[in-house]
């Protein structure tokens, strides 16, 4: 199935929860914030939130800025 | 309250209170544009700053990038900005996402749709401030040095007003000096001069005028030695604050006025 992550298409072989997806991308869950179809997903809900076909996912982190 | 001089001049007694939080340093620093983020702990230690700004951006899924947060000590207050927002709606979205990072409820509202001068949109900034203040954020909006916008921000529930001295990253100093003076005089909230400060002397001047604090990024990050420059800014801000509290002596136009007695000369 296809999802859109940060504006780019990603293909998932099977349904995956957010925590597993982040881990597959070598991202520490504590260092990012995730928005799924426009809704913020609290970190404690990463393991139980499954990604579905055509989901729009935004994964953000803090970077240097003024 | 009648403070004696030593009390008045101790940073603890002259704390800056923002959103109920007491700060002894009146210099806020940014984390952008450093040659290496590993300089950030040294900049914080040398400047004494207790507040630092960060931005929120998409993770690049195809690159392993350094995490700026690993360079920021946990006792430092994080002030995420809403850079990238072009409307109030986008600023609110970024603020909520920043809050979900779990690093506090302070937010610097930055709504910019002008790409050449990066000047803030006052109307959208006021709208975002109103929404976020109601949600419990400690809102520090970046705005033009404009009295009417500042008054609207007071009504909207801002915790401070952050007018620009000059366009972002320009290092041109207090180009808005007269308007800053009016804001300091008229607005009851802390006035934090943000953007454009290029040299410690300019930060010092803002503090001498009665600004509550200064936010400096480019002038430190772009310095030959950012850590040494951070220390110079920390000292300049403290000196300017002390001078403001001390009350400057009167300016006399025209002729000179002798500092030494005009009697008892050798004959």
Short mmCIF file of C-alpha atoms in Angstrom, two decimals:
data_model
loop_
_atom_site.label_atom_id
_atom_site.label_comp_id
_atom_site.label_asym_id
_atom_site.label_seq_id
_atom_site.Cartn_x
_atom_site.Cartn_y
_atom_site.Cartn_z
CA UNK A 1 0.00 0.00 0.00
CA UNK A 2 1.00 3.57 -0.58
CA UNK A 3 1.20 6.38 1.96
CA UNK A 4 2.49 9.94 1.62
CA UNK A 5 5.25 10.82 4.07
CA UNK A 6 6.45 14.43 4.16
CA UNK A 7 5.00 14.97 0.70
CA UNK A 8 6.64 11.90 -0.88
CA UNK A 9 5.15 8.51 -1.72
CA UNK A 10 6.23 5.56 0.39
CA UNK A 11 5.29 1.94 -0.27
CA UNK A 12 4.54 -0.24 2.76
CA UNK A 13 4.46 -4.01 2.26
CA UNK A 14 2.05 -4.50 5.14
CA UNK A 15 0.05 -2.46 7.59
CA UNK A 16 2.45 -0.86 10.05
CA UNK A 17 2.02 1.15 13.22
CA UNK A 18 3.70 4.53 13.57
CA UNK A 19 6.30 3.34 16.08
CA UNK A 20 7.40 0.51 13.80
CA UNK A 21 7.48 2.84 10.81
CA UNK A 22 9.70 5.33 12.68
CA UNK A 23 11.99 2.52 13.80
CA UNK A 24 12.24 1.23 10.23
CA UNK A 25 13.48 4.71 9.29
CA UNK A 26 15.91 4.74 12.24
CA UNK A 27 14.10 7.67 13.84
CA UNK A 28 13.94 7.97 17.63
CA UNK A 29 10.26 8.46 18.56
CA UNK A 30 11.22 11.01 21.23
CA UNK A 31 12.89 13.27 18.67
CA UNK A 32 9.95 13.67 16.29
CA UNK A 33 6.36 14.77 16.20
CA UNK A 34 3.87 13.05 13.91
CA UNK A 35 0.78 14.41 12.21
CA UNK A 36 -1.53 11.88 10.56
CA UNK A 37 -4.09 13.24 8.10
CA UNK A 38 -3.88 16.63 9.77
CA UNK A 39 -4.21 15.34 13.34
CA UNK A 40 -1.34 15.29 15.84
CA UNK A 41 -0.67 11.79 17.17
CA UNK A 42 0.54 11.82 20.78
CA UNK A 43 3.74 9.84 21.29
CA UNK A 44 2.07 7.29 23.59
CA UNK A 45 -0.29 6.41 20.72
CA UNK A 46 2.49 5.63 18.20
CA UNK A 47 2.38 1.85 18.87
CA UNK A 48 -1.38 1.54 18.51
CA UNK A 49 -1.86 3.83 15.50
CA UNK A 50 -1.83 1.86 12.23
CA UNK A 51 -0.98 3.49 8.93
CA UNK A 52 -3.57 2.91 6.23
CA UNK A 53 -3.42 3.17 2.47
CA UNK A 54 -3.26 6.78 1.21
CA UNK A 55 -2.58 8.18 4.69
CA UNK A 56 -0.88 11.57 4.72
CA UNK A 57 1.89 11.55 7.31
CA UNK A 58 4.03 14.46 8.42
CA UNK A 59 7.11 13.70 10.52
CA UNK A 60 8.85 16.74 11.94
CA UNK A 61 11.69 17.55 14.28
CA UNK A 62 13.35 20.56 15.82
CA UNK A 63 16.20 22.06 13.82
CA UNK A 64 18.36 25.13 14.29
CA UNK A 65 16.49 28.41 13.89
CA UNK A 66 16.25 31.95 15.18
CA UNK B 1 9.25 48.51 46.93
CA UNK B 2 12.49 50.36 47.56
CA UNK B 3 15.35 48.21 46.34
CA UNK B 4 18.82 49.02 47.58
CA UNK B 5 21.47 49.20 44.87
CA UNK B 6 22.99 45.72 45.41
CA UNK B 7 19.54 44.12 45.27
CA UNK B 8 18.53 46.10 42.23
CA UNK B 9 21.64 45.03 40.36
CA UNK B 10 21.59 41.35 41.21
CA UNK B 11 20.19 39.31 38.33
CA UNK B 12 18.09 37.27 40.77
CA UNK B 13 16.34 40.36 42.15
CA UNK B 14 15.99 41.91 38.71
CA UNK B 15 14.52 38.78 37.16
CA UNK B 16 12.60 38.96 33.90
CA UNK B 17 9.27 37.19 34.36
CA UNK B 18 7.76 35.65 31.21
CA UNK B 19 4.69 33.45 31.48
CA UNK B 20 5.27 33.09 35.22
CA UNK B 21 8.82 31.86 34.65
CA UNK B 22 11.73 33.79 36.14
CA UNK B 23 14.81 34.43 34.00
CA UNK B 24 18.04 35.93 35.31
CA UNK B 25 19.60 36.40 31.85
CA UNK B 26 18.04 38.90 29.49
CA UNK B 27 19.70 37.51 26.38
CA UNK B 28 17.82 34.95 24.29
CA UNK B 29 19.82 33.14 21.63
CA UNK B 30 18.98 31.26 18.44
CA UNK B 31 20.28 27.94 17.12
CA UNK B 32 20.33 28.75 13.39
CA UNK B 33 23.29 29.07 11.05
CA UNK B 34 26.11 27.80 13.28
CA UNK B 35 29.08 26.30 11.43
CA UNK B 36 28.50 23.35 13.78
CA UNK B 37 25.71 22.75 16.31
CA UNK B 38 28.38 21.46 18.69
CA UNK B 39 29.10 25.15 19.42
CA UNK B 40 25.67 25.60 21.02
CA UNK B 41 26.52 24.40 24.57
CA UNK B 42 29.54 26.73 24.62
CA UNK B 43 27.41 29.63 23.37
CA UNK B 44 24.86 29.03 26.13
CA UNK B 45 27.51 28.74 28.84
CA UNK B 46 29.45 31.81 27.67
CA UNK B 47 26.39 34.02 27.21
CA UNK B 48 24.51 32.89 30.32
CA UNK B 49 21.38 32.69 28.19
CA UNK B 50 18.51 30.58 29.56
CA UNK B 51 16.20 30.72 26.52
CA UNK B 52 16.96 29.34 23.07
CA UNK B 53 14.95 29.29 19.85
CA UNK B 54 14.53 26.34 17.49
CA UNK B 55 12.51 25.77 14.32
CA UNK B 56 10.31 22.83 13.33
CA UNK B 57 10.90 21.15 9.98
CA UNK B 58 10.12 17.95 8.09
CA UNK B 59 12.55 15.12 8.72
CA UNK B 60 14.55 14.29 5.60
CA UNK B 61 13.72 10.59 5.31
CA UNK B 62 16.73 9.95 3.06
CA UNK B 63 19.40 11.52 5.22
CA UNK B 64 20.60 10.99 8.74
CA UNK B 65 20.81 14.49 10.13
CA UNK B 66 22.17 15.67 13.43
CA UNK B 67 19.56 16.32 16.11
CA UNK B 68 19.93 19.89 17.38
CA UNK B 69 18.22 18.93 20.66
CA UNK B 70 21.18 16.82 21.74
CA UNK B 71 23.21 20.06 22.03
CA UNK B 72 20.69 21.91 24.22
CA UNK B 73 20.98 21.29 27.99
CA UNK B 74 17.70 20.31 29.65
CA UNK B 75 17.69 23.33 32.00
CA UNK B 76 17.44 25.70 29.02
CA UNK B 77 13.96 26.93 28.12
CA UNK B 78 13.01 26.11 24.57
CA UNK B 79 11.32 28.76 22.45
CA UNK B 80 10.21 27.06 19.21
CA UNK B 81 9.36 29.45 16.40
CA UNK B 82 6.67 29.13 13.76
CA UNK B 83 9.00 30.00 10.88
CA UNK B 84 7.65 28.82 7.59
CA UNK B 85 4.13 29.94 8.50
CA UNK B 86 2.57 32.37 6.02
CA UNK B 87 -0.80 32.63 7.75
CA UNK B 88 -2.19 32.54 11.29
CA UNK B 89 -3.63 29.11 10.56
CA UNK B 90 -0.22 27.71 9.62
CA UNK B 91 1.39 29.31 12.68
CA UNK B 92 -1.21 27.71 14.95
CA UNK B 93 -0.60 24.32 13.33
CA UNK B 94 3.17 24.61 13.81
CA UNK B 95 2.73 25.78 17.42
CA UNK B 96 0.56 22.78 18.27
CA UNK B 97 3.06 20.41 16.64
CA UNK B 98 5.94 22.04 18.54
CA UNK B 99 3.97 21.64 21.76
CA UNK B 100 3.46 17.93 21.01
CA UNK B 101 7.24 17.52 21.08
CA UNK B 102 6.83 17.80 24.84
CA UNK B 103 9.31 20.62 25.42
CA UNK B 104 7.08 23.20 27.03
CA UNK B 105 4.40 25.64 25.96
CA UNK B 106 6.42 28.66 24.86
CA UNK B 107 6.05 29.70 21.22
CA UNK B 108 7.57 32.46 19.13
CA UNK B 109 4.99 33.42 16.53
CA UNK B 110 6.61 34.24 13.24
CA UNK B 111 4.27 34.75 10.28
CA UNK B 112 6.12 35.86 7.17
CA UNK B 113 4.92 36.05 3.59
CA UNK B 114 7.45 38.55 2.29
CA UNK B 115 10.46 36.65 1.00
CA UNK B 116 12.79 39.56 0.32
CA UNK B 117 12.70 41.44 3.61
CA UNK B 118 11.18 38.67 5.78
CA UNK B 119 8.94 41.23 7.44
CA UNK B 120 6.29 39.86 9.78
CA UNK B 121 2.56 40.01 8.97
CA UNK B 122 1.09 41.87 11.92
CA UNK B 123 -2.55 41.02 11.26
CA UNK B 124 -1.96 37.27 10.95
CA UNK B 125 0.38 37.37 13.96
CA UNK B 126 -2.29 38.95 16.16
CA UNK B 127 -4.83 36.33 15.04
CA UNK B 128 -2.44 33.46 15.83
CA UNK B 129 -1.53 35.01 19.18
CA UNK B 130 -5.17 35.22 20.23
CA UNK B 131 -5.86 31.58 19.38
CA UNK B 132 -2.71 30.20 21.01
CA UNK B 133 -2.90 32.34 24.16
CA UNK B 134 -6.43 31.00 24.71
CA UNK B 135 -5.04 27.46 24.39
CA UNK B 136 -2.56 28.17 27.18
CA UNK B 137 0.58 28.85 25.17
CA UNK B 138 3.09 31.43 26.39
CA UNK B 139 3.11 33.49 23.21
CA UNK B 140 6.03 35.67 22.17
CA UNK B 141 5.15 37.24 18.82
CA UNK B 142 7.78 38.60 16.40
CA UNK B 143 6.41 41.79 14.88
CA UNK B 144 7.25 45.12 13.32
CA UNK B 145 8.00 47.86 15.83
CA UNK B 146 4.45 49.21 15.60
CA UNK B 147 2.46 50.57 18.53
CA UNK B 148 -0.97 49.57 17.22
CA UNK B 149 0.11 45.98 16.54
CA UNK B 150 1.71 45.83 19.98
CA UNK B 151 -1.50 47.05 21.62
CA UNK B 152 -3.47 44.41 19.72
CA UNK B 153 -1.03 41.78 20.98
CA UNK B 154 -1.57 42.90 24.57
CA UNK B 155 -5.32 42.43 24.09
CA UNK B 156 -4.73 39.08 22.36
CA UNK B 157 -2.93 37.70 25.41
CA UNK B 158 0.75 37.81 24.37
CA UNK B 159 3.34 37.22 27.11
CA UNK B 160 5.81 39.65 25.52
CA UNK B 161 6.21 41.64 22.31
CA UNK B 162 9.26 41.02 20.12
CA UNK B 163 9.75 43.91 17.68
CA UNK B 164 12.50 43.84 15.08
CA UNK B 165 15.48 46.19 15.20
CA UNK B 166 16.22 45.61 11.52
CA UNK B 167 15.35 42.86 8.98
CA UNK B 168 16.20 39.30 10.07
CA UNK B 169 19.84 38.35 9.67
CA UNK B 170 20.85 41.81 8.47
CA UNK B 171 23.06 42.76 11.46
CA UNK B 172 22.11 46.40 10.86
CA UNK B 173 21.21 47.23 14.45
CA UNK B 174 18.41 49.37 15.85
CA UNK B 175 17.03 50.88 12.65
CA UNK B 176 13.62 51.08 14.34
CA UNK B 177 15.01 52.84 17.42
CA UNK B 178 12.38 55.59 17.70
CA UNK B 179 9.51 53.10 17.34
CA UNK B 180 11.16 50.78 19.89
CA UNK B 181 11.34 53.71 22.31
CA UNK B 182 7.61 54.27 21.90
CA UNK B 183 6.82 50.58 22.47
CA UNK B 184 8.96 50.50 25.63
CA UNK B 185 7.18 53.59 26.90
CA UNK B 186 3.63 52.58 26.03
CA UNK B 187 3.41 48.79 26.29
CA UNK B 188 3.15 47.13 29.68
CA UNK B 189 4.47 43.76 28.43
CA UNK B 190 8.20 42.99 28.20
CA UNK B 191 9.65 44.33 24.93
CA UNK B 192 12.25 41.89 23.57
CA UNK B 193 14.19 43.25 20.60
CA UNK B 194 14.40 40.42 18.08
CA UNK B 195 16.12 40.47 14.69
CA UNK B 196 18.71 42.76 13.20
CA UNK B 197 20.98 43.19 16.21
CA UNK B 198 24.49 42.81 14.79
CA UNK B 199 26.83 43.93 17.55
CA UNK B 200 26.95 43.81 21.36
CA UNK B 201 26.89 47.63 21.48
CA UNK B 202 23.49 47.56 19.72
CA UNK B 203 22.10 45.05 22.22
CA UNK B 204 23.49 47.20 25.00
CA UNK B 205 21.78 50.27 23.56
CA UNK B 206 18.43 48.47 23.38
CA UNK B 207 18.78 47.51 27.04
CA UNK B 208 19.83 51.05 28.04
CA UNK B 209 16.59 52.24 26.41
CA UNK B 210 14.62 49.90 28.66
CA UNK B 211 14.07 46.85 26.50
CA UNK B 212 13.35 43.80 28.67
CA UNK B 213 15.64 41.48 26.69
CA UNK B 214 17.28 40.89 23.29
CA UNK B 215 17.16 37.86 21.01
CA UNK B 216 20.33 37.33 18.97
CA UNK B 217 21.13 34.59 16.48
CA UNK B 218 22.98 35.58 13.29
CA UNK B 219 25.39 38.01 14.99
CA UNK B 220 26.60 35.18 17.27
CA UNK B 221 26.36 32.24 14.85
CA UNK B 222 28.11 34.19 12.09
CA UNK B 223 30.91 35.58 14.26
CA UNK B 224 34.50 34.46 13.76
CA UNK B 225 34.37 32.97 17.27
CA UNK B 226 30.69 32.39 18.16
CA UNK B 227 31.42 31.43 21.78
CA UNK B 228 33.46 34.58 22.45
CA UNK B 229 30.81 36.69 20.70
CA UNK B 230 28.09 35.05 22.81
CA UNK B 231 29.97 36.06 25.94
CA UNK B 232 30.34 39.63 24.62
CA UNK B 233 26.57 39.79 23.99
CA UNK B 234 25.83 38.43 27.47
CA UNK B 235 28.01 41.12 29.02
CA UNK B 236 26.59 43.87 26.79
CA UNK B 237 22.99 42.98 27.65
CA UNK B 238 23.82 42.87 31.37
CA UNK B 239 25.67 46.20 31.14
CA UNK B 240 22.82 47.86 29.27
CA UNK B 241 20.30 46.60 31.80
CA UNK B 242 22.40 47.86 34.69
CA UNK B 243 22.73 51.26 33.02
CA UNK B 244 18.96 51.43 32.52
CA UNK B 245 18.33 50.64 36.18
CA UNK B 246 21.01 53.10 37.29
CA UNK B 247 19.30 55.94 35.41
CA UNK B 248 21.45 57.84 32.96
CA UNK B 249 22.72 61.35 33.70
CA UNK B 250 21.18 64.28 31.84
CA UNK B 251 22.36 65.23 28.36
CA UNK B 252 23.42 68.89 28.12
CA UNK B 253 23.30 70.53 24.72
CA UNK B 254 25.53 73.38 23.60
CA UNK B 255 28.37 74.37 25.88
CA UNK B 256 30.58 72.21 28.09
CA UNK B 257 30.03 71.72 31.81
CA UNK B 258 33.18 71.14 33.87
CA UNK B 259 33.47 67.88 35.77
CA UNK B 260 36.19 69.29 38.05
CA UNK B 261 35.67 72.19 40.48
CA UNK B 262 36.09 75.65 38.98
CA UNK B 263 37.54 77.01 42.21
CA UNK B 264 40.79 76.50 44.09
CA UNK B 265 43.06 76.68 41.02
CA UNK B 266 46.79 77.16 41.54
CA UNK B 267 47.57 80.79 41.06
#
